[in-house]
Short mmCIF file of C-alpha atoms in Angstrom, two decimals:
data_model
loop_
_atom_site.label_atom_id
_atom_site.label_comp_id
_atom_site.label_asym_id
_atom_site.label_seq_id
_atom_site.Cartn_x
_atom_site.Cartn_y
_atom_site.Cartn_z
CA UNK A 40 -24.90 12.30 -3.68
CA UNK A 41 -24.88 8.80 -1.84
CA UNK A 42 -22.94 6.02 -2.96
CA UNK A 43 -23.71 2.36 -2.74
CA UNK A 44 -21.04 0.56 -0.99
CA UNK A 45 -19.30 -2.44 -2.88
CA UNK A 46 -20.46 -5.88 -1.69
CA UNK A 47 -17.60 -8.34 -0.92
CA UNK A 48 -18.23 -12.02 -2.81
CA UNK A 49 -19.55 -14.97 -1.05
CA UNK A 50 -17.05 -16.74 1.05
CA UNK A 51 -17.61 -19.90 -0.99
CA UNK A 52 -16.32 -18.10 -4.09
CA UNK A 53 -13.69 -16.27 -2.66
CA UNK A 54 -12.18 -19.81 -1.39
CA UNK A 55 -12.18 -20.80 -5.16
CA UNK A 56 -9.39 -18.26 -5.66
CA UNK A 57 -5.99 -19.54 -6.18
CA UNK A 58 -4.12 -16.31 -4.76
CA UNK A 59 -2.03 -16.30 -1.32
CA UNK A 60 -4.85 -15.10 0.80
CA UNK A 61 -7.00 -18.19 0.12
CA UNK A 62 -4.37 -20.71 -0.40
CA UNK A 63 -1.59 -20.38 2.31
CA UNK A 64 -3.41 -21.71 5.20
CA UNK A 65 -6.31 -24.34 5.85
CA UNK A 66 -10.10 -23.44 5.10
CA UNK A 67 -10.89 -23.32 8.53
CA UNK A 68 -8.62 -20.31 9.22
CA UNK A 69 -9.86 -16.98 8.40
CA UNK A 70 -7.62 -14.97 6.40
CA UNK A 71 -6.80 -11.40 7.14
CA UNK A 72 -3.09 -11.05 6.80
CA UNK A 73 -2.19 -10.19 3.20
CA UNK A 74 -3.53 -7.10 1.16
CA UNK A 75 -5.85 -8.68 -1.07
CA UNK A 76 -9.61 -7.53 -1.28
CA UNK A 77 -12.48 -9.92 -1.30
CA UNK A 78 -14.52 -7.79 -4.07
CA UNK A 79 -15.33 -8.52 -7.82
CA UNK A 80 -12.90 -6.36 -10.17
CA UNK A 81 -14.07 -3.11 -11.54
CA UNK A 82 -16.13 -4.03 -14.62
CA UNK A 83 -13.87 -2.04 -16.91
CA UNK A 84 -10.93 -4.13 -15.89
CA UNK A 85 -12.95 -7.56 -16.12
CA UNK A 86 -13.90 -6.46 -19.59
CA UNK A 87 -10.45 -5.51 -20.88
CA UNK A 88 -8.79 -8.72 -19.30
CA UNK A 89 -11.65 -10.92 -20.93
CA UNK A 90 -11.19 -9.63 -24.24
CA UNK A 91 -7.42 -9.98 -24.36
CA UNK A 92 -7.83 -13.70 -23.23
CA UNK A 93 -10.49 -14.15 -26.02
CA UNK A 94 -8.00 -12.72 -28.56
CA UNK A 95 -5.00 -14.59 -27.14
CA UNK A 96 -3.55 -11.42 -26.36
CA UNK A 97 -0.93 -12.69 -24.09
CA UNK A 98 2.46 -11.68 -25.70
CA UNK A 99 5.02 -9.13 -24.83
CA UNK A 100 4.20 -5.63 -23.46
CA UNK A 101 4.51 -3.27 -26.08
CA UNK A 102 7.08 -0.17 -26.09
CA UNK A 103 4.10 2.18 -25.20
CA UNK A 104 1.41 0.43 -23.43
CA UNK A 105 -0.61 3.71 -22.89
CA UNK A 106 0.28 3.98 -18.86
CA UNK A 107 1.88 7.35 -19.35
CA UNK A 108 -1.47 8.86 -20.58
CA UNK A 109 -3.85 6.94 -18.20
CA UNK A 110 -1.83 7.92 -15.19
CA UNK A 111 -1.50 11.36 -15.94
CA UNK A 112 -5.30 11.74 -16.27
CA UNK A 113 -5.94 9.79 -13.12
CA UNK A 114 -3.64 11.87 -11.00
CA UNK A 115 -5.11 14.96 -12.49
CA UNK A 116 -8.80 13.78 -11.90
CA UNK A 117 -8.29 12.23 -8.40
CA UNK A 118 -5.73 14.35 -6.82
CA UNK A 119 -5.55 17.64 -8.71
CA UNK A 120 -1.98 16.61 -9.34
CA UNK A 121 -0.80 17.92 -12.87
CA UNK A 122 2.11 15.60 -13.90
CA UNK A 123 4.40 15.99 -16.90
CA UNK A 124 3.72 12.97 -19.11
CA UNK A 125 7.56 12.92 -19.75
CA UNK A 126 8.54 12.33 -16.36
CA UNK A 127 6.20 9.12 -16.24
CA UNK A 128 7.70 5.36 -16.78
CA UNK A 129 6.68 1.76 -15.71
CA UNK A 130 7.86 -1.46 -14.54
CA UNK A 131 6.57 -4.52 -12.91
CA UNK A 132 5.74 -3.61 -9.40
CA UNK A 133 6.28 -0.87 -6.81
CA UNK A 134 9.02 -2.48 -4.90
CA UNK A 135 11.01 -3.17 -8.12
CA UNK A 136 10.67 0.50 -9.17
CA UNK A 137 11.95 1.58 -5.51
CA UNK A 138 15.02 -0.67 -5.69
CA UNK A 139 16.05 0.39 -9.17
CA UNK A 140 15.75 3.96 -8.34
CA UNK A 141 17.57 3.21 -5.15
CA UNK A 142 20.38 1.68 -7.15
CA UNK A 143 20.67 4.93 -9.51
CA UNK A 144 20.79 7.48 -6.42
CA UNK A 145 22.82 5.70 -3.93
CA UNK A 146 26.18 3.89 -3.64
CA UNK A 147 26.61 0.63 -2.16
CA UNK A 148 26.83 1.06 1.83
CA UNK A 149 24.73 4.43 1.65
CA UNK A 150 22.21 4.53 4.41
CA UNK A 151 18.53 4.83 3.44
CA UNK A 152 16.22 6.23 6.22
CA UNK A 153 12.66 4.11 6.60
CA UNK A 154 9.94 5.21 8.93
CA UNK A 155 9.14 2.36 11.25
CA UNK A 156 6.63 0.70 11.70
CA UNK A 157 6.59 0.09 7.91
CA UNK A 158 5.63 -2.56 5.14
CA UNK A 159 8.25 -5.42 5.54
CA UNK A 160 9.53 -5.27 1.91
CA UNK A 161 11.15 -1.59 2.67
CA UNK A 162 13.90 -3.41 4.49
CA UNK A 163 14.42 -5.97 2.07
CA UNK A 164 14.46 -3.37 -0.94
CA UNK A 165 17.11 -1.23 0.51
CA UNK A 166 19.37 -4.16 1.19
CA UNK A 167 18.52 -5.44 -2.32
CA UNK A 168 19.87 -2.05 -3.53
CA UNK A 169 23.18 -2.59 -1.71
CA UNK A 170 22.27 0.16 0.80
CA UNK A 171 21.78 -0.14 4.53
CA UNK A 172 18.43 0.65 6.57
CA UNK A 173 18.38 3.49 8.91
CA UNK A 174 15.35 3.31 11.06
CA UNK A 175 13.54 6.58 12.04
CA UNK A 176 10.45 5.63 13.81
CA UNK A 177 7.08 7.41 13.31
CA UNK A 178 6.38 9.91 16.06
CA UNK A 179 3.25 9.20 18.09
CA UNK A 180 0.85 11.56 19.37
CA UNK A 181 -2.90 11.91 20.58
CA UNK A 182 -3.85 12.55 17.03
CA UNK A 183 -2.02 9.37 15.56
CA UNK A 184 1.45 9.37 13.90
CA UNK A 185 3.57 11.62 12.07
CA UNK A 186 6.84 11.96 10.47
CA UNK A 187 9.64 12.32 12.92
CA UNK A 188 11.01 15.31 11.20
CA UNK A 189 13.87 16.04 13.46
CA UNK A 190 15.01 12.47 13.66
CA UNK A 191 15.06 12.39 9.80
CA UNK A 192 17.10 15.51 9.77
CA UNK A 193 19.31 14.22 12.43
CA UNK A 194 19.93 10.89 10.19
CA UNK A 195 20.56 13.02 6.94
CA UNK A 196 23.05 15.19 8.93
CA UNK A 197 24.51 11.89 10.05
CA UNK A 198 25.34 10.87 6.28
CA UNK A 199 22.17 8.88 5.12
CA UNK A 200 21.44 9.59 1.51
CA UNK A 201 17.84 9.10 0.90
CA UNK A 202 14.50 8.69 2.54
CA UNK A 203 12.03 5.90 1.66
CA UNK A 204 8.83 7.35 2.41
CA UNK A 205 5.48 5.40 2.61
CA UNK A 206 2.64 7.96 1.79
CA UNK A 207 0.03 7.10 2.78
CA UNK A 208 1.71 4.81 5.32
CA UNK A 209 1.47 1.27 5.88
CA UNK A 210 0.65 -0.31 8.40
CA UNK A 211 -0.61 2.81 10.13
CA UNK A 212 -2.74 4.14 7.51
CA UNK A 213 -1.47 7.85 8.25
CA UNK A 214 -2.06 10.14 5.37
CA UNK A 215 0.84 12.72 5.81
CA UNK A 216 0.17 16.30 5.83
CA UNK A 217 1.03 18.49 3.08
CA UNK A 218 3.02 20.73 5.59
CA UNK A 219 4.98 17.78 6.91
CA UNK A 220 5.73 16.55 3.35
CA UNK A 221 6.97 20.06 2.60
CA UNK A 222 9.14 20.21 5.57
CA UNK A 223 10.70 16.76 4.70
CA UNK A 224 11.28 18.00 1.09
CA UNK A 225 13.19 21.25 2.61
CA UNK A 226 15.34 18.92 4.75
CA UNK A 227 16.29 16.40 2.06
CA UNK A 228 17.07 19.33 -0.31
CA UNK A 229 19.46 20.70 2.44
CA UNK A 230 21.56 17.62 2.54
CA UNK A 231 21.50 16.95 -0.92
CA UNK A 232 19.40 13.65 -0.38
CA UNK A 233 16.52 11.91 -2.19
CA UNK A 234 13.02 11.22 -1.30
CA UNK A 235 11.64 8.23 -2.97
CA UNK A 236 7.76 8.01 -2.21
CA UNK A 237 5.75 4.94 -2.04
CA UNK A 238 2.00 6.04 -3.05
CA UNK A 239 0.28 2.75 -3.82
CA UNK A 240 -2.17 3.47 -1.13
CA UNK A 241 -2.95 7.02 -2.28
CA UNK A 242 -6.29 6.58 -4.13
CA UNK A 243 -7.69 4.90 -0.93
CA UNK A 244 -7.57 7.95 1.36
CA UNK A 245 -10.70 8.39 3.16
CA UNK A 246 -11.10 12.15 3.17
CA UNK A 247 -10.34 13.54 6.76
CA UNK A 248 -6.67 14.30 5.73
CA UNK A 249 -6.62 14.58 2.02
CA UNK A 250 -3.89 12.69 0.20
CA UNK A 251 -0.86 14.73 -1.12
CA UNK A 252 1.37 13.38 -3.47
CA UNK A 253 4.91 14.13 -2.42
CA UNK A 254 5.86 15.52 -5.91
CA UNK A 255 2.80 17.97 -5.73
CA UNK A 256 4.19 19.58 -2.64
CA UNK A 257 6.49 22.00 -3.82
CA UNK A 258 9.22 22.74 -6.34
CA UNK A 259 11.72 21.54 -3.48
CA UNK A 260 9.89 18.24 -3.43
CA UNK A 261 10.16 17.85 -7.22
CA UNK A 262 13.82 18.55 -7.29
CA UNK A 263 14.53 15.85 -4.65
CA UNK A 264 11.74 13.40 -5.44
CA UNK A 265 10.49 10.43 -7.10
CA UNK A 266 7.06 8.62 -6.90
CA UNK A 267 6.28 5.09 -7.48
CA UNK A 268 2.84 3.80 -7.41
CA UNK A 269 0.48 1.44 -9.02
CA UNK A 270 -3.60 0.81 -9.48
CA UNK A 271 -2.62 -2.79 -7.77
CA UNK A 272 -3.63 -2.12 -4.29
CA UNK A 273 -6.67 -0.19 -5.02
CA UNK A 274 -7.85 -2.37 -7.78
CA UNK A 275 -6.80 -5.58 -6.43
CA UNK A 276 -4.35 -6.40 -9.28
CA UNK A 277 -1.41 -7.39 -7.48
CA UNK A 278 -0.81 -10.59 -9.38
CA UNK A 279 -0.82 -8.70 -12.62
CA UNK A 280 2.58 -6.96 -12.95
CA UNK A 281 2.72 -2.95 -13.50
CA UNK A 282 3.55 0.03 -11.62
CA UNK A 283 4.40 3.66 -12.38
CA UNK A 284 7.63 5.61 -11.60
CA UNK A 285 7.39 9.53 -11.81
CA UNK A 286 10.39 11.90 -11.74
CA UNK A 287 9.87 15.28 -10.08
CA UNK A 288 11.67 17.25 -12.72
CA UNK A 289 13.35 16.37 -16.18
CA UNK A 290 16.56 15.79 -14.31
CA UNK A 291 14.89 13.00 -12.35
CA UNK A 292 13.12 11.60 -15.47
CA UNK A 293 16.70 11.57 -17.16
CA UNK A 294 17.54 9.08 -14.31
CA UNK A 295 14.45 7.06 -14.84
CA UNK A 296 14.96 6.95 -18.72
CA UNK A 297 18.70 5.68 -18.07
CA UNK A 298 17.46 2.70 -15.77
CA UNK A 299 18.41 -0.77 -17.50
CA UNK A 300 15.82 -1.56 -19.94
CA UNK A 301 14.70 -4.65 -18.37
CA UNK A 302 13.18 -2.44 -15.68
CA UNK A 303 10.49 -1.36 -18.06
CA UNK A 304 10.40 -4.84 -20.11
CA UNK A 305 9.45 -6.52 -16.98
CA UNK A 306 5.95 -4.68 -16.88
CA UNK A 307 3.32 -7.47 -17.67
CA UNK A 308 0.98 -6.92 -20.63
CA UNK A 309 -2.29 -7.98 -18.47
CA UNK A 310 -0.88 -5.76 -15.93
CA UNK A 311 -0.59 -2.57 -18.09
CA UNK A 312 -3.94 -3.48 -19.56
CA UNK A 313 -5.62 -3.66 -15.99
CA UNK A 314 -3.73 -0.45 -14.79
CA UNK A 315 -5.03 1.60 -17.84
CA UNK A 316 -8.72 0.32 -17.36
CA UNK A 317 -8.52 1.22 -13.51
CA UNK A 318 -7.13 4.58 -14.46
CA UNK A 319 -9.78 5.33 -16.88
CA UNK A 320 -12.60 7.57 -15.89
CA UNK A 321 -15.30 4.71 -16.05
CA UNK A 322 -13.65 3.10 -13.23
CA UNK A 323 -14.01 6.08 -10.90
CA UNK A 324 -17.47 4.88 -9.87
CA UNK A 325 -16.39 1.49 -8.69
CA UNK A 326 -13.53 3.10 -6.88
CA UNK A 327 -16.22 5.42 -5.06
CA UNK A 328 -18.32 2.56 -4.07
CA UNK A 329 -15.11 0.75 -2.78
CA UNK A 330 -14.08 3.62 -0.47
CA UNK A 331 -17.64 3.71 0.99
CA UNK A 332 -17.45 -0.22 1.79
CA UNK A 333 -13.94 0.52 3.36
CA UNK A 334 -15.06 3.64 5.19
CA UNK A 335 -18.03 1.42 6.78
CA UNK A 336 -15.53 -1.33 7.70
CA UNK A 337 -12.83 0.60 9.36
CA UNK A 338 -15.53 2.18 11.61
CA UNK A 339 -16.94 -1.29 12.26
CA UNK A 340 -13.93 -2.65 13.24
CA UNK A 341 -13.73 0.04 15.98
CA UNK A 342 -16.92 -0.96 17.32
CA UNK A 343 -16.04 -4.65 17.27
CA UNK A 344 -12.72 -4.09 19.18
CA UNK A 345 -14.58 -2.02 21.69
CA UNK A 346 -17.07 -4.83 22.20
CA UNK A 347 -14.82 -7.92 22.15
CA UNK A 348 -11.43 -6.54 22.68
CA UNK A 349 -11.74 -3.34 24.68
CA UNK A 350 -8.08 -3.26 25.89
CA UNK A 351 -6.98 -3.22 22.25
CA UNK A 352 -5.56 0.24 20.91
CA UNK A 353 -6.69 1.07 17.33
CA UNK A 354 -6.75 4.37 15.50
CA UNK A 355 -9.12 4.53 12.69
CA UNK A 356 -6.92 4.72 9.58
CA UNK A 357 -6.84 7.73 7.27
CA UNK A 358 -6.24 5.45 4.21
CA UNK A 359 -6.37 1.99 2.95
CA UNK A 360 -7.73 -1.35 4.15
CA UNK A 361 -5.34 -2.07 6.82
CA UNK A 362 -5.91 -1.68 10.48
CA UNK A 363 -2.80 -1.65 12.98
CA UNK A 364 -3.94 -2.68 16.17
CA UNK A 365 -2.12 -3.07 19.47
CA UNK A 366 -3.15 -6.18 21.45
CA UNK A 367 -0.25 -6.42 23.84
CA UNK A 368 -2.50 -5.96 26.86
CA UNK A 369 -3.70 -9.62 26.42
CA UNK A 370 -0.25 -11.06 26.87
CA UNK A 371 -0.36 -13.03 23.48
CA UNK A 372 3.33 -12.33 23.27
CA UNK A 373 5.57 -10.28 20.95
CA UNK A 374 4.03 -11.84 17.89
CA UNK A 375 0.30 -12.23 18.59
CA UNK A 376 -0.70 -13.46 15.29
CA UNK A 377 1.03 -16.65 15.80
CA UNK A 378 -1.11 -17.30 18.89
CA UNK A 379 -4.38 -16.02 17.48
CA UNK A 380 -3.84 -18.38 14.11
CA UNK A 381 -3.40 -21.23 16.43
CA UNK A 382 -6.24 -20.63 19.09
CA UNK A 383 -8.64 -18.73 17.24
CA UNK A 384 -8.16 -19.72 13.62
CA UNK A 385 -7.68 -16.23 12.35
CA UNK A 386 -4.62 -15.24 10.20
CA UNK A 387 -3.59 -11.72 10.97
CA UNK A 388 -0.21 -10.05 9.55
CA UNK A 389 2.76 -10.52 11.96
CA UNK A 390 3.39 -7.06 13.73
CA UNK A 391 7.05 -7.48 14.31
CA UNK A 392 7.82 -8.05 10.63
CA UNK A 393 7.21 -4.19 10.45
CA UNK A 394 10.05 -3.48 12.78
CA UNK A 395 10.28 -3.46 16.69
CA UNK A 396 7.54 -0.97 17.17
CA UNK A 397 5.22 -3.85 15.84
CA UNK A 398 5.84 -6.20 18.76
CA UNK A 399 2.41 -6.79 20.19
CA UNK A 400 0.51 -5.65 17.33
CA UNK A 401 -1.48 -7.36 14.52
CA UNK A 402 -2.26 -5.76 11.06
CA UNK A 403 -5.87 -6.65 9.83
CA UNK A 404 -7.07 -6.45 6.44
CA UNK A 405 -10.75 -5.19 6.61
CA UNK A 406 -11.45 -5.35 2.82
CA UNK A 407 -14.00 -8.04 3.37
CA UNK A 408 -17.57 -8.53 4.19
CA UNK A 409 -18.87 -7.17 7.52
CA UNK A 410 -19.76 -10.52 8.38
CA UNK A 411 -16.56 -12.08 7.94
CA UNK A 412 -15.00 -9.25 9.91
CA UNK A 413 -17.40 -9.83 12.79
CA UNK A 414 -16.84 -13.33 12.89
CA UNK A 415 -12.94 -13.07 13.12
CA UNK A 416 -13.05 -10.30 16.15
CA UNK A 417 -15.54 -12.54 17.85
CA UNK A 418 -13.25 -15.57 17.49
CA UNK A 419 -10.38 -13.50 18.93
CA UNK A 420 -12.55 -12.11 21.68
CA UNK A 421 -13.82 -15.52 22.77
CA UNK A 422 -10.31 -16.36 23.77
CA UNK A 423 -10.19 -13.52 26.37
CA UNK A 424 -13.24 -14.77 28.27
CA UNK A 425 -11.75 -18.50 28.54
#
């Protein structure tokens, strides 16, 4: 059955938004930097939020906001992942969940592996937890990127106590294979280490490599692992605070249950309402339409780069709406985003913020209209011809 792709909102409407994407820079700059999407909300989310406003339902989040049940249903339906409801907890956002779990499973000064280039808050989160970042870059092959399992094993053998995994990976859009995740779990178990998997991009996998939740990989993964996720990236709800924490076994659930009560209390009521609506079956059709739009745009970007920036290096991502593009051939410096914002009036995310591997790179958010994406790449391409 064919799916009709979502259509982005007109840019004059988008410029009425008050979020970071549309307010950080002047209006003559096209924004492609932060992970916000340009589509209307899923109808079920709009309805539940509108009704809450109508009722004045703007108070405190209840002790049981329904997240446990809605997430369990979503995980089963979309990933074939059967989650024990007793292992599911909630908090304000994914990075808050990560830092609180890190505090619980590491001691001050412990080293935590991160696989660079990676989402910049990973570095800050590890430090906030009192731990120390140990960088093990992704391995690069002709097929794309993958976990450097030997490098991770060496780090754990050297004393690192945890791995902060990005699955699917931001910014490369890599969906780690079931085999590599199972191997990671075995390695972690061998050293008594913990794996915390940020899976916020999981629902946005495009299909070539199926998304595998880390905790669904094996009994070993469940014994060593935690997952932290949210509907916020998939359904554009970053401003509504709600995320899900999942323990692999009853033992990890005990750790989550013992976190300070404020960790759960920080969940926003509108975030809980919106996440429940997003995880409901009635939002599946919207998600399928979103994926169709993103699939078209990730391929369009490849065509646009080939036409206007033929020396750029871009691998079509397996998941998400973020493109990792190497433009170092054009001599725009270690941080090309600065030069491109100034000269082309297009704002991309700064590559070096993702680690040293990001020098000469930009990250492009393609969750927008094809027309806006085309204009951005044409603007940048025009610099090459000058």
